[in-house]
Amino acid sequence: MNRATLALLFTDIEGSTRMLQRLGERFADVISEHHRVMRTAIRVAGGCEVHTAGDSFFAVFEHAGDAIECAASAQREFATVEWPGGEAPRVRMGIHAGVPSISDGEFVGIDVHRAARVMSVAYGGQVLLTDAVVGLLGSAVPVRDLGYHRLKDLSAPEHLFQLIAPDLDGEFPSLRSLNRSNLPTPAHPLVGRQDEMVRALDLLSQEVVRLLTLLGPGGAGKTRLSIELAAHAIAGYRDGAWIVPLAPIPDQGLMVAELARVLEIDPVRGEPLRQTLITKVAEREILLVLDNFEHLLDATGVVADLLAAAPRLDVLCTSREPLRIRGEHRMEIGSMPVGDASELFLQRAAAVRPELSTDAEDRAAVERICLRLDGLPLALEMAAPRIAMFSPRVLETRLAERLELPEGPRDLPERLRTLRATIDWSYQLLADAEQALFASLAPFIGGVRIDSAEAIWGQASTGRLISLAEKSLLGRREDRDQEPRVWMLETIREFAIERAAADGRIDRAAQEHADHYYEQTEQAAPQLHGAEQRSWLLRLEQEQANLRAALDYFAEHDPTRAVRMAANLEWFWVVQGYAFEGLSRLTDVLARAPVDVPDRGRALAAAGQLALKVGDAEGAQPLLVEALSLARRDGDERLAAHALSHLGWGAEALSDHDSAERHHIEAIASARRAGDGSALRVALNNYAVMQARRGNLGAARPMLEESLELARRRGQSSEIALTGANLATLALETGDLDAADALAAEALARAREIDSRPMIAHTLVTQAEISLGRDELDRASGQIGAAIDALKSVYDLESATSLLSLAGTLAAIRHQPMRAATLWAAADRGRERVRLAEAPNIVLLRGRWQAQARADAPNEENWNAAWRAGGELSAEDALELALGATGAVGGDIDME
């Protein structure tokens, strides 16, 4: 036997899911004994166990005879064991001989897949062999020739044999191959959909599930998925799996005739064909796939009668709306995740441009194309051929300009030739009221909550929305606060926009949309400083896309309302880490609105705070000065406190310490005069942090304690998190680690309660300081890593620079001097941009290890090179490097 050729054995337990349901907890004992038998047989036969998953084994052998001996020995042992619960597992096995490749320590290649597919068509107790195995051993092994069989995902039929050996069962039904079906062989393997496959197969394996309907919009890939599911599930049906394409069938009568034709049921003279069909199907054990049922909903009675008369019939249906008959189970099939969508797109693109090579920018463009097309398989299949003419980046631009996509593959049904046709087909089936509501939904990006829909269009809209969802023109999901939401795929929404424009509804729809989300911010603004902060932050987060669209609308049509709406969103942008976006929005609407707009002062103060958040102290000053001037003109002490507190922050960043001190003191006085607890809390916190940075811990503590008490009294989670973390840092700097730990733990819990990523990062920085102070390196590693993860999608330069300093210190402690130098240099560069001094404890920790790290460096030249590299890193790249110090990436960095 060629040394490169191996015998590949795959095994698993037939019907293990049903067995688990019958045995309950005793099934674990069955699996344990099953594993013992298999491992003993593999070891004795000289094989190597490659992989075990659940009740499945994959083993390899140098000699085909050894693999056969292993299989026969295991089957004999399975028949003699006294099994827990008294029920013996039936194990199916398949053996193939081939030359697998090894990649990253794993056996891969077509021969591995072939062996697994051979096993999948066997019955429990049966051992199947390929002709490659029989060809190696010849007459030395008794076998039964089972002929050629089509196997899932394999293009050519496979010649299969059954092992005949003493004490092994010899009689089995026909193999569970694709020979017992009319399932088409797809042109390409299924990409993605693994989660849907697992869920659907689990449902089909349950005895109570007789009808499973895959629901989704046209072009979502329901048909392709149903074929894959049927090919996987066919092993469980004695008489196979059969698909009936219903798209070209116009009525119930023709549907019955088509079912009889596909199932090879001949008419009986004098008997209605429907009755003949029911009688004959009742004798069979089959899986029936009814594809594209949505236009035949008046024929659901045929399906119900078949299920009632045929106890061994299961039906897998694809439709844009449910059948609504008793016993129906439904599963939504939506967009593909961007990773799977990109893989599908690139596979199809390679078919028209085999030489296509993509760099990182091209792959990013492909991902954006997939997002643009909502991960909808049909849209991706239609767009990918354009790669023959355009690069991914050019195609992305063309799509953004609403490139008219070409017709789909000519072998698709006519109604699937273009994505527009699939959507229009569903739209034309709607009642007039449903069409009107569909058009009104056009401006909603990311969907609309049911409570919002009722507020805009009345309670009657709920039933229509449900109807649209059942027709797969809307998706349905629950928001994180468990409120139901309906949404459109972007491709469907574009169609809705066109329909709304054609019907003269688009202007009214856009106004309704913008007015609703303006009112949402009016309700949210006062609550963002109160006990309902958590729920409103969550709601605004979920409505981001709609809020942006509404702001765009008002910026163009009503700048006065745009200014007020943007000012309402200030604290949302601050707490959730959208500083750049908020600043850009405020700058834009202020430039568009008249200078005497009523909410100009609020918007200026908000812009000033956000400018400080992004490190632009110079840009913040004139904004805050004008806001203060307007506040004093109008006698608005709350706004004055806001502007003064942040003027103090900005003056400190610009090293104007006297002005900073004066502004902070005036801010506290204005807040007290205003009687506004939230404004007072902010003013006290900001002044206390400045005092702590200057080493005045005694002055800082009472202000932070008062600030924390105010936050707790008002139930403001974000302020409790921020002020609590600052108090924890203060306790740490005075050496009270236990108090620091307790305060930081409370702060982190509050930050996570509202899912504020900047505050989560801020409190994790404090916890990492405490852990390093206690020499708990593993704990500090986890906290630094978690903080970096929290900052990935937000901008918080101050927390990022603190993290880089701590990660550098951790690297130094772990004797990674070059990484430490790079991270510290990156931290210093970030700190220069923030213009605020580092927390004293972080400086102390770093100072304790920097000299040692420099001594550990190979030489001065390498140290200097690492330092220069750190000074040139972007914040994002520096944070990625910092993950290495947490243990996510091992080793030090090399400097040339």
Coordinates of N, CA and C in Angstrom, one line a residue, residues 7-143:
A7 N -6.4 4.7 5.0 CA -7.8 4.2 5.1 C -8.5 5.2 6.1
L8 N -9.6 5.8 5.6 CA -10.3 6.7 6.5 C -11.6 6.1 6.9
L9 N -11.8 6.1 8.2 CA -13.0 5.5 8.8 C -13.8 6.6 9.5
F10 N -15.1 6.7 9.2 CA -16.0 7.6 9.8 C -17.2 6.8 10.4
T11 N -17.6 7.1 11.7 CA -18.7 6.4 12.3 C -19.6 7.5 13.1
D12 N -20.8 7.1 13.3 CA -21.7 7.8 14.2 C -22.9 7.0 14.6
I13 N -23.6 7.4 15.6 CA -24.8 6.7 16.0 C -26.0 7.1 15.2
E14 N -26.7 6.1 14.7 CA -27.9 6.4 13.9 C -29.0 6.8 14.9
G15 N -29.7 7.9 14.6 CA -30.9 8.3 15.4 C -30.5 8.7 16.8
S16 N -29.3 9.4 16.9 CA -28.9 9.7 18.3 C -29.8 10.7 19.0
T17 N -30.3 11.7 18.2 CA -31.2 12.7 18.8 C -32.4 12.1 19.4
R18 N -33.1 11.2 18.7 CA -34.3 10.5 19.2 C -33.9 9.6 20.4
M19 N -32.7 9.0 20.3 CA -32.3 8.2 21.4 C -32.1 9.0 22.7
L20 N -31.5 10.2 22.5 CA -31.3 11.1 23.6 C -32.7 11.5 24.3
Q21 N -33.7 11.7 23.4 CA -35.0 12.1 23.9 C -35.6 11.0 24.7
R22 N -35.3 9.7 24.3 CA -35.9 8.6 25.0 C -35.2 8.3 26.3
L23 N -33.9 8.4 26.3 CA -33.1 8.0 27.5 C -32.9 9.1 28.5
G24 N -32.9 10.3 28.0 CA -32.7 11.4 29.0 C -31.2 11.4 29.5
E25 N -31.1 11.5 30.8 CA -29.8 11.5 31.4 C -29.0 10.2 31.2
R26 N -29.6 9.1 31.0 CA -28.9 7.8 30.8 C -28.1 7.8 29.5
F27 N -28.5 8.8 28.6 CA -27.8 8.8 27.3 C -26.3 9.1 27.5
A28 N -26.0 9.9 28.5 CA -24.6 10.2 28.7 C -23.8 9.0 29.0
D29 N -24.4 8.0 29.7 CA -23.7 6.7 30.0 C -23.5 5.9 28.7
V30 N -24.5 6.0 27.8 CA -24.4 5.3 26.5 C -23.2 5.8 25.7
I31 N -23.2 7.2 25.7 CA -22.1 7.8 24.9 C -20.7 7.4 25.5
S32 N -20.6 7.4 26.8 CA -19.3 7.1 27.4 C -18.9 5.6 27.1
E33 N -19.9 4.7 27.1 CA -19.5 3.3 26.8 C -19.2 3.2 25.3
H34 N -20.0 3.9 24.4 CA -19.7 3.9 23.0 C -18.3 4.4 22.7
H35 N -17.9 5.5 23.4 CA -16.5 6.0 23.2 C -15.5 5.0 23.6
R36 N -15.7 4.3 24.7 CA -14.8 3.3 25.2 C -14.6 2.2 24.1
V37 N -15.7 1.7 23.6 CA -15.6 0.6 22.6 C -14.9 1.1 21.3
M38 N -15.2 2.3 20.8 CA -14.6 2.7 19.6 C -13.1 3.0 19.8
R39 N -12.7 3.6 20.9 CA -11.3 3.9 21.1 C -10.5 2.6 21.3
T40 N -11.1 1.6 22.0 CA -10.4 0.3 22.1 C -10.2 -0.3 20.8
A41 N -11.2 -0.4 19.9 CA -11.1 -1.0 18.6 C -10.1 -0.3 17.7
I42 N -10.1 1.1 17.8 CA -9.1 1.9 17.0 C -7.7 1.6 17.4
R43 N -7.5 1.6 18.8 CA -6.1 1.3 19.3 C -5.6 -0.1 19.0
V44 N -6.5 -1.1 19.2 CA -6.0 -2.5 18.9 C -5.7 -2.7 17.4
A45 N -6.5 -2.0 16.5 CA -6.3 -2.2 15.1 C -5.1 -1.3 14.6
G46 N -4.5 -0.5 15.5 CA -3.3 0.3 15.0 C -3.7 1.6 14.4
G47 N -4.9 2.0 14.6 CA -5.3 3.3 14.0 C -5.0 4.5 14.8
C48 N -5.3 5.7 14.3 CA -5.1 6.9 15.0 C -6.5 7.7 15.0
E49 N -6.9 8.0 16.2 CA -8.2 8.8 16.3 C -7.9 10.2 16.0
V50 N -8.5 10.7 14.9 CA -8.2 12.1 14.4 C -9.2 13.1 15.1
H51 N -10.4 12.7 15.2 CA -11.4 13.7 15.6 C -12.6 13.0 16.2
T52 N -13.2 13.6 17.3 CA -14.4 13.1 17.9 C -15.3 14.3 18.1
A53 N -16.5 14.2 17.7 CA -17.5 15.2 18.0 C -18.9 14.6 18.3
G54 N -19.3 14.8 19.6 CA -20.5 14.2 20.0 C -20.4 12.7 19.9
D55 N -21.2 12.0 19.1 CA -21.2 10.6 18.9 C -20.5 10.1 17.6
S56 N -19.7 11.0 17.0 CA -19.0 10.7 15.8 C -17.5 10.5 16.0
F57 N -16.9 9.6 15.2 CA -15.5 9.4 15.2 C -14.9 9.5 13.8
F58 N -13.7 10.0 13.7 CA -12.9 9.9 12.5 C -11.6 9.4 12.9
A59 N -11.2 8.3 12.2 CA -9.9 7.6 12.5 C -9.2 7.3 11.2
V60 N -7.9 7.2 11.2 CA -7.1 6.8 10.0 C -6.2 5.6 10.3
F61 N -6.0 4.9 9.2 CA -5.2 3.7 9.4 C -4.2 3.6 8.2
E62 N -3.0 3.0 8.4 CA -2.1 2.9 7.3 C -2.5 1.8 6.4
H63 N -3.2 0.8 6.8 CA -3.7 -0.3 6.0 C -5.2 -0.4 6.0
A64 N -5.8 -0.6 4.8 CA -7.2 -0.7 4.7 C -7.7 -1.9 5.5
G65 N -7.0 -3.0 5.5 CA -7.4 -4.2 6.3 C -7.6 -3.9 7.8
D66 N -6.7 -3.0 8.3 CA -6.8 -2.6 9.7 C -8.1 -1.8 10.0
A67 N -8.4 -1.0 9.1 CA -9.7 -0.2 9.2 C -10.9 -1.1 9.2
I68 N -10.9 -2.1 8.4 CA -12.0 -3.1 8.3 C -12.1 -3.9 9.6
E69 N -10.9 -4.3 10.1 CA -10.9 -5.1 11.3 C -11.4 -4.2 12.5
C70 N -11.0 -3.0 12.5 CA -11.5 -2.1 13.6 C -13.0 -2.0 13.5
A71 N -13.6 -1.8 12.3 CA -15.0 -1.6 12.2 C -15.8 -2.9 12.6
A72 N -15.3 -4.0 12.1 CA -16.0 -5.3 12.4 C -15.9 -5.6 13.9
S73 N -14.7 -5.3 14.5 CA -14.5 -5.6 16.0 C -15.5 -4.7 16.8
A74 N -15.6 -3.4 16.4 CA -16.4 -2.5 17.2 C -17.9 -2.9 17.0
Q75 N -18.3 -3.3 15.8 CA -19.7 -3.7 15.6 C -20.0 -4.9 16.5
R76 N -19.1 -5.9 16.5 CA -19.4 -7.1 17.4 C -19.5 -6.7 18.8
E77 N -18.6 -5.8 19.3 CA -18.6 -5.4 20.7 C -19.9 -4.6 21.0
F78 N -20.3 -3.8 20.1 CA -21.6 -3.1 20.4 C -22.8 -4.0 20.6
A79 N -22.7 -5.2 19.9 CA -23.8 -6.1 20.0 C -23.8 -6.9 21.3
T80 N -22.7 -6.9 22.1 CA -22.6 -7.7 23.3 C -22.6 -6.9 24.6
V81 N -22.4 -5.6 24.5 CA -22.4 -4.7 25.7 C -23.7 -4.7 26.3
E82 N -23.8 -4.6 27.7 CA -25.0 -4.4 28.4 C -25.2 -2.9 28.5
W83 N -26.0 -2.3 27.7 CA -26.1 -0.8 27.6 C -27.0 -0.2 28.7
P84 N -26.6 0.9 29.2 CA -27.5 1.6 30.2 C -28.8 1.9 29.5
G85 N -29.9 1.7 30.3 CA -31.2 1.9 29.7 C -31.7 0.7 28.9
G86 N -30.9 -0.3 28.6 CA -31.3 -1.5 27.9 C -31.4 -1.3 26.4
E87 N -31.0 -0.1 25.9 CA -31.1 0.2 24.4 C -29.7 0.3 23.8
A88 N -29.4 -0.6 22.9 CA -28.1 -0.5 22.2 C -28.1 0.5 21.1
P89 N -27.0 1.3 21.0 CA -26.9 2.2 19.9 C -26.6 1.5 18.6
R90 N -27.2 2.0 17.5 CA -26.9 1.4 16.2 C -25.9 2.3 15.5
V91 N -24.7 1.8 15.3 CA -23.6 2.7 14.7 C -23.4 2.4 13.3
R92 N -23.4 3.4 12.5 CA -23.1 3.3 11.0 C -21.7 3.7 10.7
M93 N -21.1 3.0 9.7 CA -19.7 3.2 9.5 C -19.4 3.3 8.0
G94 N -18.4 4.1 7.6 CA -18.0 4.2 6.2 C -16.5 4.2 6.1
I95 N -15.9 3.5 5.1 CA -14.5 3.4 5.0 C -14.1 3.8 3.5
H96 N -13.2 4.7 3.3 CA -12.7 5.0 2.0 C -11.2 5.1 2.1
A97 N -10.5 4.8 1.0 CA -9.1 4.9 0.9 C -8.7 6.0 0.0
G98 N -7.8 6.9 0.4 CA -7.4 8.0 -0.4 C -6.1 8.7 0.2
V99 N -5.8 9.8 -0.4 CA -4.6 10.6 0.0 C -5.0 11.9 0.5
P100 N -5.4 12.0 1.7 CA -5.8 13.3 2.3 C -4.6 14.3 2.4
S101 N -4.9 15.6 2.4 CA -3.9 16.6 2.7 C -3.9 16.9 4.2
I102 N -2.9 17.5 4.7 CA -2.8 18.0 6.1 C -2.6 19.5 6.0
S103 N -3.6 20.2 6.7 CA -3.5 21.7 6.8 C -3.7 22.1 8.2
D104 N -2.8 22.8 8.8 CA -2.9 23.2 10.2 C -3.1 22.0 11.1
G105 N -2.5 20.9 10.8 CA -2.6 19.7 11.7 C -3.9 19.0 11.5
E106 N -4.7 19.3 10.5 CA -6.0 18.7 10.2 C -5.9 17.9 8.9
F107 N -6.6 16.8 8.8 CA -6.7 16.1 7.5 C -7.8 16.8 6.7
V108 N -7.6 17.1 5.5 CA -8.5 17.8 4.6 C -8.5 17.3 3.2
G109 N -9.4 17.6 2.4 CA -9.4 17.2 1.0 C -10.7 16.4 0.7
I110 N -10.9 16.1 -0.6 CA -12.1 15.5 -1.1 C -12.2 14.1 -0.6
D111 N -11.1 13.4 -0.3 CA -11.2 12.0 0.2 C -11.8 11.9 1.6
V112 N -11.5 12.9 2.4 CA -12.1 13.0 3.7 C -13.6 13.2 3.6
H113 N -14.0 14.1 2.7 CA -15.4 14.3 2.5 C -16.1 13.1 2.0
R114 N -15.4 12.4 1.0 CA -16.0 11.2 0.5 C -16.3 10.2 1.5
A115 N -15.3 9.9 2.4 CA -15.5 8.9 3.5 C -16.7 9.3 4.4
A116 N -16.8 10.6 4.7 CA -17.9 11.0 5.6 C -19.2 10.8 4.9
R117 N -19.3 11.1 3.6 CA -20.6 11.0 2.8 C -21.0 9.5 2.7
V118 N -20.0 8.6 2.6 CA -20.3 7.2 2.5 C -20.9 6.7 3.8
M119 N -20.3 7.1 4.9 CA -20.9 6.8 6.2 C -22.3 7.3 6.4
S120 N -22.6 8.5 5.8 CA -23.9 9.1 6.1 C -25.1 8.4 5.4
V121 N -24.8 7.6 4.4 CA -25.9 6.8 3.7 C -26.1 5.4 4.3
A122 N -25.2 5.0 5.3 CA -25.3 3.7 5.8 C -26.4 3.6 6.9
Y123 N -26.8 2.4 7.3 CA -27.7 2.2 8.4 C -27.0 1.8 9.6
G124 N -27.6 2.0 10.8 CA -26.9 1.5 12.0 C -26.6 0.0 12.0
G125 N -25.4 -0.3 12.3 CA -24.9 -1.7 12.2 C -24.3 -2.1 10.9
Q126 N -24.3 -1.2 9.9 CA -23.8 -1.4 8.6 C -22.5 -0.8 8.4
V127 N -21.6 -1.5 7.7 CA -20.3 -1.0 7.3 C -20.2 -0.9 5.8
L128 N -20.0 0.3 5.3 CA -19.9 0.5 3.8 C -18.5 0.8 3.4
L129 N -18.1 0.3 2.2 CA -16.7 0.4 1.7 C -16.8 1.0 0.3
T130 N -15.9 1.8 -0.1 CA -15.8 2.3 -1.5 C -15.0 1.3 -2.3
D131 N -15.1 1.5 -3.6 CA -14.4 0.6 -4.5 C -12.9 0.8 -4.4
A132 N -12.5 2.0 -3.9 CA -11.0 2.2 -3.6 C -10.5 1.2 -2.5
V133 N -11.3 1.0 -1.5 CA -10.9 0.0 -0.5 C -11.0 -1.4 -1.0
V134 N -12.1 -1.8 -1.7 CA -12.2 -3.1 -2.2 C -11.1 -3.4 -3.3
G135 N -10.8 -2.4 -4.1 CA -9.7 -2.6 -5.0 C -8.4 -2.9 -4.4
L136 N -8.1 -2.4 -3.2 CA -6.9 -2.6 -2.5 C -6.8 -4.0 -2.0
L137 N -8.0 -4.5 -1.5 CA -8.0 -5.8 -0.7 C -8.5 -7.0 -1.6
G138 N -9.2 -6.7 -2.6 CA -9.7 -7.7 -3.5 C -10.6 -8.7 -2.8
S139 N -10.4 -10.0 -3.1 CA -11.3 -11.1 -2.6 C -10.9 -11.4 -1.1
A140 N -9.9 -10.7 -0.6 CA -9.6 -11.0 0.8 C -10.7 -10.6 1.8
V141 N -11.6 -9.8 1.4 CA -12.7 -9.3 2.2 C -14.0 -9.6 1.5
P142 N -14.9 -10.3 2.2 CA -16.2 -10.6 1.6 C -17.1 -9.3 1.6
V143 N -17.7 -9.0 0.5 CA -18.5 -7.8 0.4 C -19.7 -8.1 -0.5

